mmCIF file of C-alpha atoms in Angstrom:
data_model
loop_
_atom_site.group_PDB
_atom_site.id
_atom_site.type_symbol
_atom_site.label_atom_id
_atom_site.label_comp_id
_atom_site.label_asym_id
_atom_site.label_seq_id
_atom_site.Cartn_x
_atom_site.Cartn_y
_atom_site.Cartn_z
ATOM 1 C CA CYS A 1 0.000 0.000 0.000
ATOM 2 C CA GLU A 2 1.342 3.446 -0.934
ATOM 3 C CA VAL A 3 0.316 4.803 2.477
ATOM 4 C CA TYR A 4 2.882 2.696 4.270
ATOM 5 C CA LYS A 5 5.627 3.706 1.820
ATOM 6 C CA SER A 6 5.104 7.326 2.766
ATOM 7 C CA LYS A 7 7.211 8.904 5.487
ATOM 8 C CA ASN A 8 4.036 10.559 6.755
ATOM 9 C CA TYR A 9 2.047 7.338 7.125
ATOM 10 C CA GLU A 10 1.839 7.794 10.911
ATOM 11 C CA LYS A 11 -0.073 11.013 10.268
ATOM 12 C CA VAL A 12 -2.157 9.672 7.374
ATOM 13 C CA LEU A 13 -3.283 6.383 8.925
ATOM 14 C CA PRO A 14 -5.187 7.924 11.876
ATOM 15 C CA ASN A 15 -7.118 10.102 9.432
ATOM 16 C CA ILE A 16 -8.117 7.033 7.391
ATOM 17 C CA ILE A 17 -9.281 5.176 10.504
ATOM 18 C CA LYS A 18 -11.231 8.245 11.658
ATOM 19 C CA ALA A 19 -12.970 8.505 8.279
ATOM 20 C CA ILE A 20 -13.983 4.825 8.414
ATOM 21 C CA ASP A 21 -15.356 5.200 11.946
ATOM 22 C CA GLU A 22 -17.388 8.250 10.932
ATOM 23 C CA LYS A 23 -18.802 6.374 7.933
ATOM 24 C CA ILE A 24 -19.912 3.495 10.167
ATOM 25 C CA THR A 25 -21.547 5.934 12.583
ATOM 26 C CA ASP A 26 -23.417 7.639 9.737
ATOM 27 C CA ASN A 27 -24.903 4.298 8.658
ATOM 28 C CA LYS A 28 -26.336 3.335 12.045
ATOM 29 C CA ASN A 29 -29.768 4.623 11.068
ATOM 30 C CA SER A 30 -29.915 2.016 8.288
ATOM 31 C CA GLU A 31 -30.996 -0.539 10.911
ATOM 32 C CA ASP A 32 -34.341 1.223 11.117
ATOM 33 C CA TYR A 33 -34.879 0.812 7.372
ATOM 34 C CA PRO A 34 -32.776 -2.088 6.071
ATOM 35 C CA TYR A 35 -31.599 -1.594 2.504
ATOM 36 C CA PHE A 36 -31.099 -4.800 0.545
ATOM 37 C CA ASN A 37 -28.724 -5.220 -2.356
ATOM 38 C CA PRO A 38 -30.682 -4.881 -5.597
ATOM 39 C CA LYS A 39 -31.078 -7.750 -8.014
ATOM 40 C CA ASN A 40 -29.926 -5.434 -10.767
ATOM 41 C CA PRO A 41 -27.424 -2.698 -9.838
ATOM 42 C CA VAL A 42 -28.233 -0.757 -13.013
ATOM 43 C CA LYS A 43 -30.692 2.021 -12.235
ATOM 44 C CA TYR A 44 -32.761 1.927 -15.395
ATOM 45 C CA LEU A 45 -35.593 4.394 -15.975
ATOM 46 C CA PRO A 46 -38.563 2.460 -17.399
ATOM 47 C CA ARG A 47 -40.774 4.072 -19.998
ATOM 48 C CA LEU A 48 -44.293 4.963 -18.853
ATOM 49 C CA ASP A 49 -47.419 5.297 -20.961
ATOM 50 C CA THR A 50 -48.447 8.247 -18.797
ATOM 51 C CA GLN A 51 -46.771 10.319 -16.128
ATOM 52 C CA SER A 52 -47.034 8.984 -12.582
ATOM 53 C CA GLU A 53 -48.874 11.129 -10.056
ATOM 54 C CA ILE A 54 -46.715 9.684 -7.263
ATOM 55 C CA LEU A 55 -43.292 8.496 -8.411
ATOM 56 C CA ASN A 56 -40.473 10.621 -9.757
ATOM 57 C CA ASN A 57 -37.714 9.340 -12.050
ATOM 58 C CA ASN A 58 -35.289 8.551 -9.228
ATOM 59 C CA GLN A 59 -37.907 6.498 -7.397
ATOM 60 C CA LEU A 60 -38.765 4.579 -10.560
ATOM 61 C CA LYS A 61 -35.085 3.715 -10.988
ATOM 62 C CA GLU A 62 -34.810 2.537 -7.388
ATOM 63 C CA ILE A 63 -37.819 0.223 -7.734
ATOM 64 C CA HIS A 64 -36.483 -1.156 -11.005
ATOM 65 C CA CYS A 65 -33.297 -2.386 -9.299
ATOM 66 C CA HIS A 66 -35.280 -4.814 -7.144
ATOM 67 C CA LEU A 67 -37.609 -6.297 -9.743
ATOM 68 C CA PRO A 68 -37.321 -9.962 -10.786
ATOM 69 C CA TYR A 69 -35.027 -10.519 -13.750
ATOM 70 C CA PHE A 70 -37.915 -11.140 -16.162
ATOM 71 C CA HIS A 71 -39.071 -7.529 -15.692
ATOM 72 C CA GLN A 72 -35.706 -5.917 -16.234
ATOM 73 C CA TYR A 73 -35.858 -3.071 -18.763
ATOM 74 C CA ALA A 74 -39.596 -3.527 -19.364
ATOM 75 C CA SER A 75 -41.874 -0.553 -19.940
ATOM 76 C CA LEU A 76 -44.760 0.206 -17.581
ATOM 77 C CA TYR A 77 -48.342 1.149 -18.222
ATOM 78 C CA ARG A 78 -50.835 2.329 -15.638
ATOM 79 C CA ILE A 79 -53.885 0.138 -15.166
ATOM 80 C CA PHE A 80 -55.411 1.879 -12.154
ATOM 81 C CA SER A 81 -55.361 5.310 -10.589
ATOM 82 C CA LEU A 82 -57.408 6.520 -7.658
ATOM 83 C CA SER A 83 -57.823 9.933 -9.269
ATOM 84 C CA THR A 84 -59.290 8.618 -12.535
ATOM 85 C CA ASP A 85 -60.855 5.258 -11.631
ATOM 86 C CA GLY A 86 -62.419 6.046 -8.271
ATOM 87 C CA SER A 87 -62.117 4.379 -4.878
ATOM 88 C CA ALA A 88 -64.441 1.391 -5.307
ATOM 89 C CA LEU A 89 -62.747 -1.957 -4.705
ATOM 90 C CA LYS A 90 -64.879 -3.550 -7.439
ATOM 91 C CA SER A 91 -63.436 -1.113 -9.976
ATOM 92 C CA PHE A 92 -59.962 -1.882 -8.673
ATOM 93 C CA TYR A 93 -60.460 -5.604 -9.260
ATOM 94 C CA LYS A 94 -62.005 -5.036 -12.689
ATOM 95 C CA LYS A 95 -59.056 -2.908 -13.848
ATOM 96 C CA ASN A 96 -56.582 -5.490 -12.549
ATOM 97 C CA GLU A 97 -58.455 -8.534 -13.863
ATOM 98 C CA GLY A 98 -56.129 -11.193 -15.238
ATOM 99 C CA ILE A 99 -53.002 -9.052 -14.894
ATOM 100 C CA LYS A 100 -50.233 -10.661 -12.878
ATOM 101 C CA ASN A 101 -47.069 -8.942 -11.677
ATOM 102 C CA THR A 102 -47.787 -5.302 -10.894
ATOM 103 C CA ILE A 103 -46.401 -2.440 -8.834
ATOM 104 C CA LEU A 104 -48.780 -0.924 -6.285
ATOM 105 C CA VAL A 105 -47.811 2.581 -5.167
ATOM 106 C CA ILE A 106 -49.423 4.651 -2.401
ATOM 107 C CA LYS A 107 -49.045 8.215 -1.191
ATOM 108 C CA ASP A 108 -50.591 9.002 2.191
ATOM 109 C CA ASP A 109 -51.871 12.259 3.645
ATOM 110 C CA GLU A 110 -48.464 12.986 5.206
ATOM 111 C CA GLY A 111 -46.582 12.651 1.919
ATOM 112 C CA ASN A 112 -45.123 9.186 2.606
ATOM 113 C CA ILE A 113 -44.646 7.012 -0.500
ATOM 114 C CA PHE A 114 -44.640 3.228 -0.212
ATOM 115 C CA GLY A 115 -46.106 0.133 -1.810
ATOM 116 C CA ALA A 116 -45.511 -3.385 -3.038
ATOM 117 C CA TYR A 117 -44.534 -5.538 -5.965
ATOM 118 C CA ALA A 118 -47.398 -8.008 -6.432
ATOM 119 C CA SER A 119 -46.410 -11.362 -7.934
ATOM 120 C CA ASP A 120 -50.005 -12.386 -8.613
ATOM 121 C CA ALA A 121 -53.168 -10.718 -9.890
ATOM 122 C CA PHE A 122 -55.442 -8.797 -7.557
ATOM 123 C CA TYR A 123 -58.691 -10.756 -7.295
ATOM 124 C CA PRO A 124 -61.027 -11.699 -4.417
ATOM 125 C CA SER A 125 -60.243 -15.140 -3.020
ATOM 126 C CA SER A 126 -60.437 -17.107 0.224
ATOM 127 C CA THR A 127 -56.757 -18.020 0.248
ATOM 128 C CA PHE A 128 -53.371 -16.341 0.122
ATOM 129 C CA CYS A 129 -51.638 -16.186 -3.236
ATOM 130 C CA GLY A 130 -48.437 -14.924 -4.803
ATOM 131 C CA THR A 131 -44.820 -16.065 -4.760
ATOM 132 C CA PRO A 132 -41.625 -15.157 -2.855
ATOM 133 C CA ASP A 133 -40.883 -12.615 -5.601
ATOM 134 C CA SER A 134 -43.341 -10.278 -3.871
ATOM 135 C CA PHE A 135 -41.787 -7.493 -1.834
ATOM 136 C CA LEU A 136 -42.679 -4.294 0.007
ATOM 137 C CA PHE A 137 -40.926 -0.963 -0.304
ATOM 138 C CA THR A 138 -40.920 2.492 1.217
ATOM 139 C CA PHE A 139 -39.100 5.717 0.442
ATOM 140 C CA TYR A 140 -37.491 8.200 2.800
ATOM 141 C CA LYS A 141 -34.644 10.727 2.759
ATOM 142 C CA GLU A 142 -34.034 11.865 -0.818
ATOM 143 C CA ASP A 143 -35.779 9.045 -2.661
ATOM 144 C CA LYS A 144 -33.750 6.225 -1.111
ATOM 145 C CA ILE A 145 -35.705 2.994 -1.335
ATOM 146 C CA HIS A 146 -35.899 0.437 1.437
ATOM 147 C CA VAL A 147 -37.090 -3.011 0.454
ATOM 148 C CA TYR A 148 -38.578 -5.774 2.567
ATOM 149 C CA LYS A 149 -38.278 -9.072 0.751
ATOM 150 C CA ALA A 150 -40.285 -12.199 1.482
ATOM 151 C CA THR A 151 -38.672 -14.289 4.210
ATOM 152 C CA GLU A 152 -40.468 -17.495 3.097
ATOM 153 C CA ILE A 153 -41.231 -18.218 6.761
ATOM 154 C CA ASN A 154 -44.810 -18.465 5.533
ATOM 155 C CA ASP A 155 -46.524 -18.081 2.162
ATOM 156 C CA HIS A 156 -48.836 -15.203 3.089
ATOM 157 C CA TYR A 157 -47.544 -13.012 0.282
ATOM 158 C CA MET A 158 -50.866 -11.552 -0.900
ATOM 159 C CA TYR A 159 -54.522 -11.754 0.052
ATOM 160 C CA CYS A 160 -57.616 -10.146 -1.465
ATOM 161 C CA ASP A 161 -61.311 -10.381 -0.648
ATOM 162 C CA ASN A 162 -64.348 -8.111 -0.902
ATOM 163 C CA GLU A 163 -63.237 -6.105 2.123
ATOM 164 C CA GLN A 164 -59.529 -5.508 1.653
ATOM 165 C CA VAL A 165 -56.280 -5.957 -0.283
ATOM 166 C CA CYS A 166 -53.379 -7.197 1.844
ATOM 167 C CA PHE A 167 -49.723 -8.232 1.856
ATOM 168 C CA GLY A 168 -48.107 -10.357 4.577
ATOM 169 C CA ASN A 169 -49.827 -11.782 7.623
ATOM 170 C CA THR A 170 -48.996 -12.761 11.188
ATOM 171 C CA ASP A 171 -51.626 -13.252 13.903
ATOM 172 C CA ASP A 172 -54.284 -11.269 11.991
ATOM 173 C CA TYR A 173 -51.910 -8.344 11.375
ATOM 174 C CA PHE A 174 -50.945 -7.383 7.822
ATOM 175 C CA SER A 175 -47.764 -5.793 6.528
ATOM 176 C CA LEU A 176 -49.924 -3.668 4.240
ATOM 177 C CA SER A 177 -53.704 -3.557 4.187
ATOM 178 C CA LEU A 178 -55.992 -1.407 2.030
ATOM 179 C CA LYS A 179 -59.647 -1.263 3.013
ATOM 180 C CA ASN A 180 -62.458 -1.569 0.473
ATOM 181 C CA ASN A 181 -62.865 2.198 0.145
ATOM 182 C CA LEU A 182 -59.194 2.400 -0.990
ATOM 183 C CA LEU A 183 -58.822 5.435 1.263
ATOM 184 C CA ASP A 184 -57.927 3.852 4.595
ATOM 185 C CA GLY A 185 -54.963 1.573 5.193
ATOM 186 C CA TYR A 186 -52.818 -0.106 7.833
ATOM 187 C CA SER A 187 -49.218 -1.269 8.043
ATOM 188 C CA ASN A 188 -47.834 -3.592 10.718
ATOM 189 C CA THR A 189 -44.898 -5.938 11.231
ATOM 190 C CA THR A 190 -45.241 -9.529 10.026
ATOM 191 C CA THR A 191 -42.933 -12.512 9.705
ATOM 192 C CA THR A 192 -43.807 -12.725 5.998
ATOM 193 C CA TYR A 193 -41.654 -9.703 5.189
ATOM 194 C CA GLN A 194 -40.021 -8.854 8.536
ATOM 195 C CA ASN A 195 -40.982 -5.255 7.868
ATOM 196 C CA LYS A 196 -41.570 -2.273 10.054
ATOM 197 C CA SER A 197 -44.534 -0.012 9.425
ATOM 198 C CA LEU A 198 -44.104 1.332 5.899
ATOM 199 C CA ASN A 199 -45.062 4.867 6.952
ATOM 200 C CA ASN A 200 -43.920 4.800 10.594
ATOM 201 C CA LYS A 201 -47.396 4.445 12.010
ATOM 202 C CA GLU A 202 -50.080 1.779 11.958
ATOM 203 C CA LYS A 203 -52.936 3.624 10.256
ATOM 204 C CA PHE A 204 -52.815 5.946 7.260
ATOM 205 C CA VAL A 205 -55.091 7.830 4.875
ATOM 206 C CA ILE A 206 -54.546 7.299 1.145
ATOM 207 C CA VAL A 207 -54.556 10.390 -1.074
ATOM 208 C CA LYS A 208 -53.068 8.823 -4.220
ATOM 209 C CA LEU A 209 -52.861 5.219 -5.402
ATOM 210 C CA GLU A 210 -51.603 3.717 -8.659
ATOM 211 C CA VAL A 211 -51.082 0.238 -10.065
ATOM 212 C CA TRP A 212 -48.532 -0.289 -12.842
ATOM 213 C CA ALA A 213 -48.219 -3.324 -15.103
ATOM 214 C CA PHE A 214 -45.338 -4.457 -17.292
ATOM 215 C CA LYS A 215 -45.485 -4.204 -21.050
ATOM 216 C CA GLU A 216 -44.306 -7.438 -22.628
ATOM 217 C CA LYS A 217 -41.381 -7.177 -24.949
ATOM 218 C CA LYS A 218 -41.946 -8.007 -28.598
ATOM 219 C CA ILE A 219 -40.121 -11.079 -29.807
ATOM 220 C CA LEU A 220 -38.332 -10.366 -33.084
#
């Protein structure tokens, strides 16, 4: 190492150690919102058929990094928006009918942005569905994403009925739950995703909600 070849290494080395210690101290807050290594380190900006009312370009890139490989570099089109399609759960299911693999994004009344990657279609059922590809995410501090992946401790990835849309479950608590008016929601800790509340409190009021689907690539 060139540092040790220098006559001033005794002065330089303490500064290096100090810088490392300060960096470790700065990262202590990451325990509150664990950041997982993305599946794809390339921060690609997907094309949208219409501008998102919630996500900016940096947030879209952050989400893209964590998508399953078969969605890498795919374009997105919006299939549901609270502002244009209303807050009826029946309309939500109709818009999402037969469409698997979507991104659900929420903005609450305090400006928090969070959501989920859904590995199955949204439809009312009496059982849990989805795969371990499902994950939850939340943003804080300059568009940094924090992802909660499925632990596979249980298979409660997604659940939908006529009263709610949910992700994750432990002892009747859901990691993310949207009520049938699509205006009220809850977020709790579950073993399915080992998440903390996605907006730092249990209950929230939804002001914007979007669902994005992936546009299949044409085979040449």
